[in-house]
Amino acid sequence: MALDAALLALTAGELKNTLLDAKIDKIFEPTRDEVLLTLRTRTDTFKLLLSARSGSARICLTKETFENPQTPPSFCMLLRKHLTGGRLTALEVEPGDRLVFLRFLCTNEMGDLVENVLAVELMGRYSNLVLTQNGRIIDALKRVDFEDSDIRQLLPGLPYTLPAKPAKADFCSMTSAQLVEAACKLDLPLHQALIKSCAGVGPVVLREAVFRAFGGETALLASELDEDRRAALTTAFEAIHADRLAGGRPCLAADDEGKPVEFSFTALTQYGEGRLQFYGSFSEMLEAYYCRKDRAERLRQKSRDLHKTVKNLHERAVRKQAARKEELAQSGKADQLRLFGELLQANLWAVEKGAKSVTVTNYYDGQPVTIPLDVRLSASANAQKYFKDYKKKQTAAKMLVKLLEQGEQEIEYLATVLYEVETAPGEQALGEIRQELKGQGYLKYYKVRDKKSKPADFYRYRSSDGFLILVGRNNLQNEKLTLHTARGRDLWFHVKNAPGSHTVVMSEGKDIPLTTQNEAAQLAVLHSSLAGGVKVPVDYTFVKNIRKTGDLRPGMVLYESYETAYVTPEPGLAQRLALPKNR
């Protein structure tokens, strides 16, 4: 569901009571669609999130921690220039529209007081943030030129105009009786008729009114409602309006698995009382609904370029390997070159000058053989050319065998890195992967952050028997865990023939129970590309059996003495065993 005008008005009123007269302390742009304002009041500090992402456009307070880009985007720098230190003097909503104006009293470069207005447009895929002064646009988060729209442009220097409003009446300005009367004039199913009769409220609210009035009946035509049904629907809308006028009840509806599916300013009884969650503020409700979705989208944006690079490297390695295999197959014809050379050497007398080929008897099987010749060379020179090509093919075959082995290692390594990029929990993890790729020569121009952050710790778990289980987050951590942290009698786990993390049970000199071994094997599956699989093969052995040679890439090890278990991960196991240090 998208944030509708009615709920936005309530959210804005809530924010106005909290933030009015607050000063902007810091401004960040975590992703290309989001801006984060840190505002300080006399007693507290708040983080205001302005999201112009089409699927989750909103304005609300947030307590989430964001990882900001190393270099602030240009729009972020512009906001810092014009708004930092500004005081929020007004927070206004355009009636019936998803548009909020944040008015700030700021000091310009000349030391004069000016009013800068940040327009927060939350209209689905047209969502935007526009900074204006004296009615003219300073800049917009998403510029709209004449090619994008011939009706309304958002470019620096142009006058700021309001977006076009729908032709329908605003839900908040209509009485319940007026809404029902307008809908009943249409020969449409009741829910569709209500949608066409008003604007400013989401379909879920209209469905809620129908549900409260008629329960499970959904096949009603609006034009066929009798007086009693119209009265029941009017009463349902009056109750919803009463909730809105009283400040609303932030309500979130979840599915059977607890995943949020809808939200509103009134109780969504259509989903059943057991699925409803009520919150103390609209900001809390919006954060609960969008938090998981936005976190995944932010990470997807941050990892997009790195993922594309690693994927291209992996695909190129696969193509190169296929070409080498084809070349190796062609080198199998080298014996024929040697045979041609020997037969020519033995039959120099039979070769006529300038001949394009010669047919001689193969003294190995007595069969005639036709040998192509280079007319520019003598018979002896043709024979020597065949011997030379034979030696080249032999040398190439030996090299190709070695290159094919190296190619398999490279493909396996890049597949592991690709898995790590896809499952990286944040910007810090992505930075460690970039640093690793730079060390391997894949990224030549990766610039390390000036302010070095402390490397993340292993994932830590405590088994049901009390044993510590450590899991690497990336290849460098896998290598550190297996070759430096773990000891000989510790037990090592890894999914068979697939990218995944090294998992080690720290034995501390004790025998490791089967329950702990099974839990560690499940964690190895959950931290691999086979997570979610059934009866996944997992190799396990003592750490003393693990070795590494100098030609192996980070995270790759060798082991010969091992056993294989087939496990199906238990739902919720990782959450149950995780220690607080996991982050």
PDB file of N, CA and C in Angstrom, residues 173-257:
ATOM      1  N   SER A 173     -12.755  16.029   2.799  1.00  0.00           N
ATOM      2  CA  SER A 173     -13.668  17.171   2.732  1.00  0.00           C
ATOM      3  C   SER A 173     -15.113  16.748   2.461  1.00  0.00           C
ATOM      4  N   MET A 174     -15.352  15.465   2.248  1.00  0.00           N
ATOM      5  CA  MET A 174     -16.705  14.961   1.982  1.00  0.00           C
ATOM      6  C   MET A 174     -17.310  14.406   3.257  1.00  0.00           C
ATOM      7  N   THR A 175     -18.607  14.528   3.380  1.00  0.00           N
ATOM      8  CA  THR A 175     -19.289  13.834   4.469  1.00  0.00           C
ATOM      9  C   THR A 175     -19.505  12.395   4.040  1.00  0.00           C
ATOM     10  N   SER A 176     -19.784  11.545   5.007  1.00  0.00           N
ATOM     11  CA  SER A 176     -20.025  10.132   4.694  1.00  0.00           C
ATOM     12  C   SER A 176     -21.220   9.974   3.772  1.00  0.00           C
ATOM     13  N   ALA A 177     -22.279  10.753   4.027  1.00  0.00           N
ATOM     14  CA  ALA A 177     -23.476  10.653   3.198  1.00  0.00           C
ATOM     15  C   ALA A 177     -23.185  11.075   1.760  1.00  0.00           C
ATOM     16  N   GLN A 178     -22.398  12.126   1.577  1.00  0.00           N
ATOM     17  CA  GLN A 178     -22.050  12.579   0.227  1.00  0.00           C
ATOM     18  C   GLN A 178     -21.264  11.521  -0.532  1.00  0.00           C
ATOM     19  N   LEU A 179     -20.331  10.858   0.147  1.00  0.00           N
ATOM     20  CA  LEU A 179     -19.535   9.822  -0.498  1.00  0.00           C
ATOM     21  C   LEU A 179     -20.402   8.647  -0.933  1.00  0.00           C
ATOM     22  N   VAL A 180     -21.280   8.188  -0.045  1.00  0.00           N
ATOM     23  CA  VAL A 180     -22.142   7.049  -0.379  1.00  0.00           C
ATOM     24  C   VAL A 180     -23.095   7.418  -1.514  1.00  0.00           C
ATOM     25  N   GLU A 181     -23.630   8.624  -1.475  1.00  0.00           N
ATOM     26  CA  GLU A 181     -24.552   9.066  -2.528  1.00  0.00           C
ATOM     27  C   GLU A 181     -23.847   9.119  -3.886  1.00  0.00           C
ATOM     28  N   ALA A 182     -22.606   9.645  -3.908  1.00  0.00           N
ATOM     29  CA  ALA A 182     -21.859   9.726  -5.166  1.00  0.00           C
ATOM     30  C   ALA A 182     -21.549   8.341  -5.712  1.00  0.00           C
ATOM     31  N   ALA A 183     -21.212   7.405  -4.829  1.00  0.00           N
ATOM     32  CA  ALA A 183     -20.881   6.054  -5.288  1.00  0.00           C
ATOM     33  C   ALA A 183     -22.110   5.334  -5.828  1.00  0.00           C
ATOM     34  N   CYS A 184     -23.270   5.541  -5.193  1.00  0.00           N
ATOM     35  CA  CYS A 184     -24.476   4.819  -5.591  1.00  0.00           C
ATOM     36  C   CYS A 184     -25.043   5.288  -6.938  1.00  0.00           C
ATOM     37  N   LYS A 185     -24.510   6.358  -7.474  1.00  0.00           N
ATOM     38  CA  LYS A 185     -24.934   6.805  -8.796  1.00  0.00           C
ATOM     39  C   LYS A 185     -24.243   6.021  -9.910  1.00  0.00           C
ATOM     40  N   LEU A 186     -23.236   5.234  -9.546  1.00  0.00           N
ATOM     41  CA  LEU A 186     -22.462   4.499 -10.542  1.00  0.00           C
ATOM     42  C   LEU A 186     -22.909   3.049 -10.614  1.00  0.00           C
ATOM     43  N   ASP A 187     -23.021   2.541 -11.819  1.00  0.00           N
ATOM     44  CA  ASP A 187     -23.425   1.145 -12.031  1.00  0.00           C
ATOM     45  C   ASP A 187     -22.176   0.262 -12.065  1.00  0.00           C
ATOM     46  N   LEU A 188     -21.513   0.191 -10.911  1.00  0.00           N
ATOM     47  CA  LEU A 188     -20.272  -0.560 -10.784  1.00  0.00           C
ATOM     48  C   LEU A 188     -20.291  -1.355  -9.480  1.00  0.00           C
ATOM     49  N   PRO A 189     -19.425  -2.372  -9.374  1.00  0.00           N
ATOM     50  CA  PRO A 189     -19.267  -3.013  -8.064  1.00  0.00           C
ATOM     51  C   PRO A 189     -18.940  -1.967  -7.002  1.00  0.00           C
ATOM     52  N   LEU A 190     -19.450  -2.170  -5.802  1.00  0.00           N
ATOM     53  CA  LEU A 190     -19.399  -1.138  -4.771  1.00  0.00           C
ATOM     54  C   LEU A 190     -17.990  -0.622  -4.513  1.00  0.00           C
ATOM     55  N   HIS A 191     -17.018  -1.511  -4.422  1.00  0.00           N
ATOM     56  CA  HIS A 191     -15.656  -1.085  -4.115  1.00  0.00           C
ATOM     57  C   HIS A 191     -15.111  -0.191  -5.224  1.00  0.00           C
ATOM     58  N   GLN A 192     -15.327  -0.566  -6.483  1.00  0.00           N
ATOM     59  CA  GLN A 192     -14.863   0.253  -7.606  1.00  0.00           C
ATOM     60  C   GLN A 192     -15.589   1.598  -7.649  1.00  0.00           C
ATOM     61  N   ALA A 193     -16.857   1.594  -7.329  1.00  0.00           N
ATOM     62  CA  ALA A 193     -17.628   2.832  -7.331  1.00  0.00           C
ATOM     63  C   ALA A 193     -17.098   3.802  -6.277  1.00  0.00           C
ATOM     64  N   LEU A 194     -16.715   3.286  -5.115  1.00  0.00           N
ATOM     65  CA  LEU A 194     -16.161   4.145  -4.064  1.00  0.00           C
ATOM     66  C   LEU A 194     -14.819   4.735  -4.492  1.00  0.00           C
ATOM     67  N   ILE A 195     -13.980   3.929  -5.157  1.00  0.00           N
ATOM     68  CA  ILE A 195     -12.680   4.418  -5.620  1.00  0.00           C
ATOM     69  C   ILE A 195     -12.862   5.562  -6.618  1.00  0.00           C
ATOM     70  N   LYS A 196     -13.863   5.441  -7.501  1.00  0.00           N
ATOM     71  CA  LYS A 196     -14.101   6.469  -8.513  1.00  0.00           C
ATOM     72  C   LYS A 196     -14.804   7.706  -7.950  1.00  0.00           C
ATOM     73  N   SER A 197     -15.293   7.600  -6.729  1.00  0.00           N
ATOM     74  CA  SER A 197     -16.079   8.711  -6.168  1.00  0.00           C
ATOM     75  C   SER A 197     -15.278   9.637  -5.273  1.00  0.00           C
ATOM     76  N   CYS A 198     -14.082   9.232  -4.872  1.00  0.00           N
ATOM     77  CA  CYS A 198     -13.306  10.091  -3.976  1.00  0.00           C
ATOM     78  C   CYS A 198     -11.819   9.882  -4.189  1.00  0.00           C
ATOM     79  N   ALA A 199     -11.042  10.843  -3.738  1.00  0.00           N
ATOM     80  CA  ALA A 199      -9.577  10.783  -3.794  1.00  0.00           C
ATOM     81  C   ALA A 199      -9.023  11.081  -2.413  1.00  0.00           C
ATOM     82  N   GLY A 200      -7.738  10.822  -2.241  1.00  0.00           N
ATOM     83  CA  GLY A 200      -7.095  11.182  -0.978  1.00  0.00           C
ATOM     84  C   GLY A 200      -7.096  10.091   0.063  1.00  0.00           C
ATOM     85  N   VAL A 201      -7.588   8.904  -0.286  1.00  0.00           N
ATOM     86  CA  VAL A 201      -7.602   7.795   0.652  1.00  0.00           C
ATOM     87  C   VAL A 201      -7.341   6.508  -0.126  1.00  0.00           C
ATOM     88  N   GLY A 202      -6.638   5.563   0.488  1.00  0.00           N
ATOM     89  CA  GLY A 202      -6.285   4.333  -0.193  1.00  0.00           C
ATOM     90  C   GLY A 202      -7.434   3.349  -0.298  1.00  0.00           C
ATOM     91  N   PRO A 203      -7.356   2.415  -1.247  1.00  0.00           N
ATOM     92  CA  PRO A 203      -8.414   1.401  -1.407  1.00  0.00           C
ATOM     93  C   PRO A 203      -8.655   0.580  -0.151  1.00  0.00           C
ATOM     94  N   VAL A 204      -7.620   0.380   0.675  1.00  0.00           N
ATOM     95  CA  VAL A 204      -7.793  -0.443   1.864  1.00  0.00           C
ATOM     96  C   VAL A 204      -8.806   0.183   2.822  1.00  0.00           C
ATOM     97  N   VAL A 205      -8.852   1.514   2.898  1.00  0.00           N
ATOM     98  CA  VAL A 205      -9.812   2.195   3.779  1.00  0.00           C
ATOM     99  C   VAL A 205     -11.235   2.013   3.249  1.00  0.00           C
ATOM    100  N   LEU A 206     -11.391   2.107   1.934  1.00  0.00           N
ATOM    101  CA  LEU A 206     -12.717   1.915   1.338  1.00  0.00           C
ATOM    102  C   LEU A 206     -13.182   0.479   1.512  1.00  0.00           C
ATOM    103  N   ARG A 207     -12.258  -0.465   1.355  1.00  0.00           N
ATOM    104  CA  ARG A 207     -12.623  -1.875   1.588  1.00  0.00           C
ATOM    105  C   ARG A 207     -13.012  -2.091   3.038  1.00  0.00           C
ATOM    106  N   GLU A 208     -12.338  -1.377   3.933  1.00  0.00           N
ATOM    107  CA  GLU A 208     -12.641  -1.523   5.354  1.00  0.00           C
ATOM    108  C   GLU A 208     -14.061  -1.064   5.655  1.00  0.00           C
ATOM    109  N   ALA A 209     -14.476   0.037   5.048  1.00  0.00           N
ATOM    110  CA  ALA A 209     -15.848   0.520   5.264  1.00  0.00           C
ATOM    111  C   ALA A 209     -16.860  -0.490   4.752  1.00  0.00           C
ATOM    112  N   VAL A 210     -16.620  -1.053   3.583  1.00  0.00           N
ATOM    113  CA  VAL A 210     -17.524  -2.065   3.019  1.00  0.00           C
ATOM    114  C   VAL A 210     -17.573  -3.297   3.920  1.00  0.00           C
ATOM    115  N   PHE A 211     -16.407  -3.703   4.435  1.00  0.00           N
ATOM    116  CA  PHE A 211     -16.366  -4.871   5.307  1.00  0.00           C
ATOM    117  C   PHE A 211     -17.149  -4.622   6.596  1.00  0.00           C
ATOM    118  N   ARG A 212     -16.954  -3.442   7.184  1.00  0.00           N
ATOM    119  CA  ARG A 212     -17.677  -3.141   8.426  1.00  0.00           C
ATOM    120  C   ARG A 212     -19.182  -3.093   8.202  1.00  0.00           C
ATOM    121  N   ALA A 213     -19.594  -2.638   7.018  1.00  0.00           N
ATOM    122  CA  ALA A 213     -21.026  -2.501   6.751  1.00  0.00           C
ATOM    123  C   ALA A 213     -21.676  -3.832   6.369  1.00  0.00           C
ATOM    124  N   PHE A 214     -20.976  -4.646   5.552  1.00  0.00           N
ATOM    125  CA  PHE A 214     -21.623  -5.835   4.982  1.00  0.00           C
ATOM    126  C   PHE A 214     -20.866  -7.138   5.225  1.00  0.00           C
ATOM    127  N   GLY A 215     -19.820  -7.096   6.014  1.00  0.00           N
ATOM    128  CA  GLY A 215     -19.091  -8.321   6.291  1.00  0.00           C
ATOM    129  C   GLY A 215     -18.406  -8.856   5.046  1.00  0.00           C
ATOM    130  N   GLY A 216     -18.627 -10.126   4.742  1.00  0.00           N
ATOM    131  CA  GLY A 216     -17.942 -10.770   3.622  1.00  0.00           C
ATOM    132  C   GLY A 216     -18.584 -10.567   2.275  1.00  0.00           C
ATOM    133  N   GLU A 217     -19.681  -9.840   2.184  1.00  0.00           N
ATOM    134  CA  GLU A 217     -20.343  -9.633   0.887  1.00  0.00           C
ATOM    135  C   GLU A 217     -19.496  -8.695   0.022  1.00  0.00           C
ATOM    136  N   THR A 218     -19.096  -9.185  -1.143  1.00  0.00           N
ATOM    137  CA  THR A 218     -18.242  -8.381  -2.023  1.00  0.00           C
ATOM    138  C   THR A 218     -18.846  -8.177  -3.410  1.00  0.00           C
ATOM    139  N   ALA A 219     -19.939  -8.881  -3.727  1.00  0.00           N
ATOM    140  CA  ALA A 219     -20.506  -8.801  -5.082  1.00  0.00           C
ATOM    141  C   ALA A 219     -21.634  -7.783  -5.172  1.00  0.00           C
ATOM    142  N   LEU A 220     -21.582  -6.757  -4.360  1.00  0.00           N
ATOM    143  CA  LEU A 220     -22.659  -5.767  -4.350  1.00  0.00           C
ATOM    144  C   LEU A 220     -22.442  -4.708  -5.420  1.00  0.00           C
ATOM    145  N   LEU A 221     -23.507  -4.359  -6.130  1.00  0.00           N
ATOM    146  CA  LEU A 221     -23.467  -3.252  -7.073  1.00  0.00           C
ATOM    147  C   LEU A 221     -23.867  -1.966  -6.346  1.00  0.00           C
ATOM    148  N   ALA A 222     -23.124  -0.891  -6.558  1.00  0.00           N
ATOM    149  CA  ALA A 222     -23.392   0.358  -5.843  1.00  0.00           C
ATOM    150  C   ALA A 222     -24.774   0.901  -6.160  1.00  0.00           C
ATOM    151  N   SER A 223     -25.205   0.815  -7.414  1.00  0.00           N
ATOM    152  CA  SER A 223     -26.487   1.396  -7.818  1.00  0.00           C
ATOM    153  C   SER A 223     -27.677   0.620  -7.285  1.00  0.00           C
ATOM    154  N   GLU A 224     -27.464  -0.608  -6.775  1.00  0.00           N
ATOM    155  CA  GLU A 224     -28.567  -1.444  -6.315  1.00  0.00           C
ATOM    156  C   GLU A 224     -28.709  -1.451  -4.795  1.00  0.00           C
ATOM    157  N   LEU A 225     -27.918  -0.644  -4.091  1.00  0.00           N
ATOM    158  CA  LEU A 225     -28.017  -0.631  -2.631  1.00  0.00           C
ATOM    159  C   LEU A 225     -29.341   0.001  -2.199  1.00  0.00           C
ATOM    160  N   ASP A 226     -30.041  -0.678  -1.279  1.00  0.00           N
ATOM    161  CA  ASP A 226     -31.277  -0.105  -0.751  1.00  0.00           C
ATOM    162  C   ASP A 226     -30.940   0.879   0.372  1.00  0.00           C
ATOM    163  N   GLU A 227     -31.977   1.480   0.950  1.00  0.00           N
ATOM    164  CA  GLU A 227     -31.768   2.519   1.974  1.00  0.00           C
ATOM    165  C   GLU A 227     -31.053   1.977   3.203  1.00  0.00           C
ATOM    166  N   ASP A 228     -31.404   0.754   3.609  1.00  0.00           N
ATOM    167  CA  ASP A 228     -30.777   0.182   4.799  1.00  0.00           C
ATOM    168  C   ASP A 228     -29.280  -0.052   4.581  1.00  0.00           C
ATOM    169  N   ARG A 229     -28.933  -0.551   3.409  1.00  0.00           N
ATOM    170  CA  ARG A 229     -27.525  -0.802   3.115  1.00  0.00           C
ATOM    171  C   ARG A 229     -26.748   0.522   2.988  1.00  0.00           C
ATOM    172  N   ARG A 230     -27.404   1.506   2.404  1.00  0.00           N
ATOM    173  CA  ARG A 230     -26.739   2.809   2.304  1.00  0.00           C
ATOM    174  C   ARG A 230     -26.493   3.396   3.694  1.00  0.00           C
ATOM    175  N   ALA A 231     -27.457   3.215   4.569  1.00  0.00           N
ATOM    176  CA  ALA A 231     -27.312   3.718   5.941  1.00  0.00           C
ATOM    177  C   ALA A 231     -26.185   2.995   6.663  1.00  0.00           C
ATOM    178  N   ALA A 232     -26.095   1.662   6.457  1.00  0.00           N
ATOM    179  CA  ALA A 232     -25.030   0.886   7.104  1.00  0.00           C
ATOM    180  C   ALA A 232     -23.656   1.337   6.603  1.00  0.00           C
ATOM    181  N   LEU A 233     -23.539   1.587   5.288  1.00  0.00           N
ATOM    182  CA  LEU A 233     -22.266   2.032   4.726  1.00  0.00           C
ATOM    183  C   LEU A 233     -21.912   3.437   5.226  1.00  0.00           C
ATOM    184  N   THR A 234     -22.937   4.294   5.331  1.00  0.00           N
ATOM    185  CA  THR A 234     -22.695   5.657   5.843  1.00  0.00           C
ATOM    186  C   THR A 234     -22.197   5.602   7.281  1.00  0.00           C
ATOM    187  N   THR A 235     -22.771   4.732   8.083  1.00  0.00           N
ATOM    188  CA  THR A 235     -22.338   4.583   9.478  1.00  0.00           C
ATOM    189  C   THR A 235     -20.892   4.106   9.560  1.00  0.00           C
ATOM    190  N   ALA A 236     -20.536   3.181   8.681  1.00  0.00           N
ATOM    191  CA  ALA A 236     -19.154   2.666   8.673  1.00  0.00           C
ATOM    192  C   ALA A 236     -18.172   3.780   8.337  1.00  0.00           C
ATOM    193  N   PHE A 237     -18.518   4.615   7.359  1.00  0.00           N
ATOM    194  CA  PHE A 237     -17.626   5.726   6.994  1.00  0.00           C
ATOM    195  C   PHE A 237     -17.553   6.772   8.098  1.00  0.00           C
ATOM    196  N   GLU A 238     -18.668   6.977   8.799  1.00  0.00           N
ATOM    197  CA  GLU A 238     -18.651   7.941   9.896  1.00  0.00           C
ATOM    198  C   GLU A 238     -17.697   7.493  11.005  1.00  0.00           C
ATOM    199  N   ALA A 239     -17.647   6.180  11.253  1.00  0.00           N
ATOM    200  CA  ALA A 239     -16.722   5.666  12.264  1.00  0.00           C
ATOM    201  C   ALA A 239     -15.269   5.871  11.838  1.00  0.00           C
ATOM    202  N   ILE A 240     -15.005   5.680  10.541  1.00  0.00           N
ATOM    203  CA  ILE A 240     -13.644   5.886  10.033  1.00  0.00           C
ATOM    204  C   ILE A 240     -13.266   7.360  10.106  1.00  0.00           C
ATOM    205  N   HIS A 241     -14.201   8.235   9.737  1.00  0.00           N
ATOM    206  CA  HIS A 241     -13.942   9.674   9.844  1.00  0.00           C
ATOM    207  C   HIS A 241     -13.702  10.075  11.295  1.00  0.00           C
ATOM    208  N   ALA A 242     -14.444   9.455  12.197  1.00  0.00           N
ATOM    209  CA  ALA A 242     -14.261   9.773  13.624  1.00  0.00           C
ATOM    210  C   ALA A 242     -12.852   9.407  14.081  1.00  0.00           C
ATOM    211  N   ASP A 243     -12.345   8.249  13.623  1.00  0.00           N
ATOM    212  CA  ASP A 243     -10.967   7.858  13.952  1.00  0.00           C
ATOM    213  C   ASP A 243      -9.982   8.890  13.414  1.00  0.00           C
ATOM    214  N   ARG A 244     -10.219   9.341  12.181  1.00  0.00           N
ATOM    215  CA  ARG A 244      -9.302  10.298  11.560  1.00  0.00           C
ATOM    216  C   ARG A 244      -9.312  11.628  12.307  1.00  0.00           C
ATOM    217  N   LEU A 245     -10.490  12.123  12.617  1.00  0.00           N
ATOM    218  CA  LEU A 245     -10.607  13.413  13.299  1.00  0.00           C
ATOM    219  C   LEU A 245     -10.047  13.362  14.717  1.00  0.00           C
ATOM    220  N   ALA A 246     -10.034  12.170  15.309  1.00  0.00           N
ATOM    221  CA  ALA A 246      -9.494  12.020  16.664  1.00  0.00           C
ATOM    222  C   ALA A 246      -7.972  11.845  16.660  1.00  0.00           C
ATOM    223  N   GLY A 247      -7.360  11.908  15.494  1.00  0.00           N
ATOM    224  CA  GLY A 247      -5.899  11.763  15.418  1.00  0.00           C
ATOM    225  C   GLY A 247      -5.448  10.446  14.857  1.00  0.00           C
ATOM    226  N   GLY A 248      -6.393   9.528  14.619  1.00  0.00           N
ATOM    227  CA  GLY A 248      -6.062   8.252  13.999  1.00  0.00           C
ATOM    228  C   GLY A 248      -5.520   7.227  14.973  1.00  0.00           C
ATOM    229  N   ARG A 249      -5.619   5.951  14.537  1.00  0.00           N
ATOM    230  CA  ARG A 249      -5.046   4.832  15.295  1.00  0.00           C
ATOM    231  C   ARG A 249      -4.075   4.108  14.365  1.00  0.00           C
ATOM    232  N   PRO A 250      -2.779   4.390  14.473  1.00  0.00           N
ATOM    233  CA  PRO A 250      -1.824   3.736  13.574  1.00  0.00           C
ATOM    234  C   PRO A 250      -1.931   2.214  13.654  1.00  0.00           C
ATOM    235  N   CYS A 251      -2.381   1.609  12.575  1.00  0.00           N
ATOM    236  CA  CYS A 251      -2.672   0.179  12.578  1.00  0.00           C
ATOM    237  C   CYS A 251      -1.967  -0.498  11.411  1.00  0.00           C
ATOM    238  N   LEU A 252      -1.359  -1.628  11.685  1.00  0.00           N
ATOM    239  CA  LEU A 252      -0.675  -2.407  10.657  1.00  0.00           C
ATOM    240  C   LEU A 252      -1.262  -3.815  10.661  1.00  0.00           C
ATOM    241  N   ALA A 253      -1.593  -4.330   9.473  1.00  0.00           N
ATOM    242  CA  ALA A 253      -2.129  -5.689   9.331  1.00  0.00           C
ATOM    243  C   ALA A 253      -1.045  -6.592   8.771  1.00  0.00           C
ATOM    244  N   ALA A 254      -0.918  -7.792   9.325  1.00  0.00           N
ATOM    245  CA  ALA A 254       0.115  -8.741   8.900  1.00  0.00           C
ATOM    246  C   ALA A 254      -0.533 -10.021   8.388  1.00  0.00           C
ATOM    247  N   ASP A 255       0.241 -10.807   7.608  1.00  0.00           N
ATOM    248  CA  ASP A 255      -0.271 -12.090   7.124  1.00  0.00           C
ATOM    249  C   ASP A 255      -0.002 -13.167   8.170  1.00  0.00           C
ATOM    250  N   ASP A 256      -0.247 -14.420   7.808  1.00  0.00           N
ATOM    251  CA  ASP A 256      -0.095 -15.522   8.764  1.00  0.00           C
ATOM    252  C   ASP A 256       1.344 -15.688   9.238  1.00  0.00           C
ATOM    253  N   GLU A 257       2.322 -15.251   8.425  1.00  0.00           N
ATOM    254  CA  GLU A 257       3.730 -15.380   8.790  1.00  0.00           C
ATOM    255  C   GLU A 257       4.254 -14.139   9.512  1.00  0.00           C
TER     256      GLU A 257
END
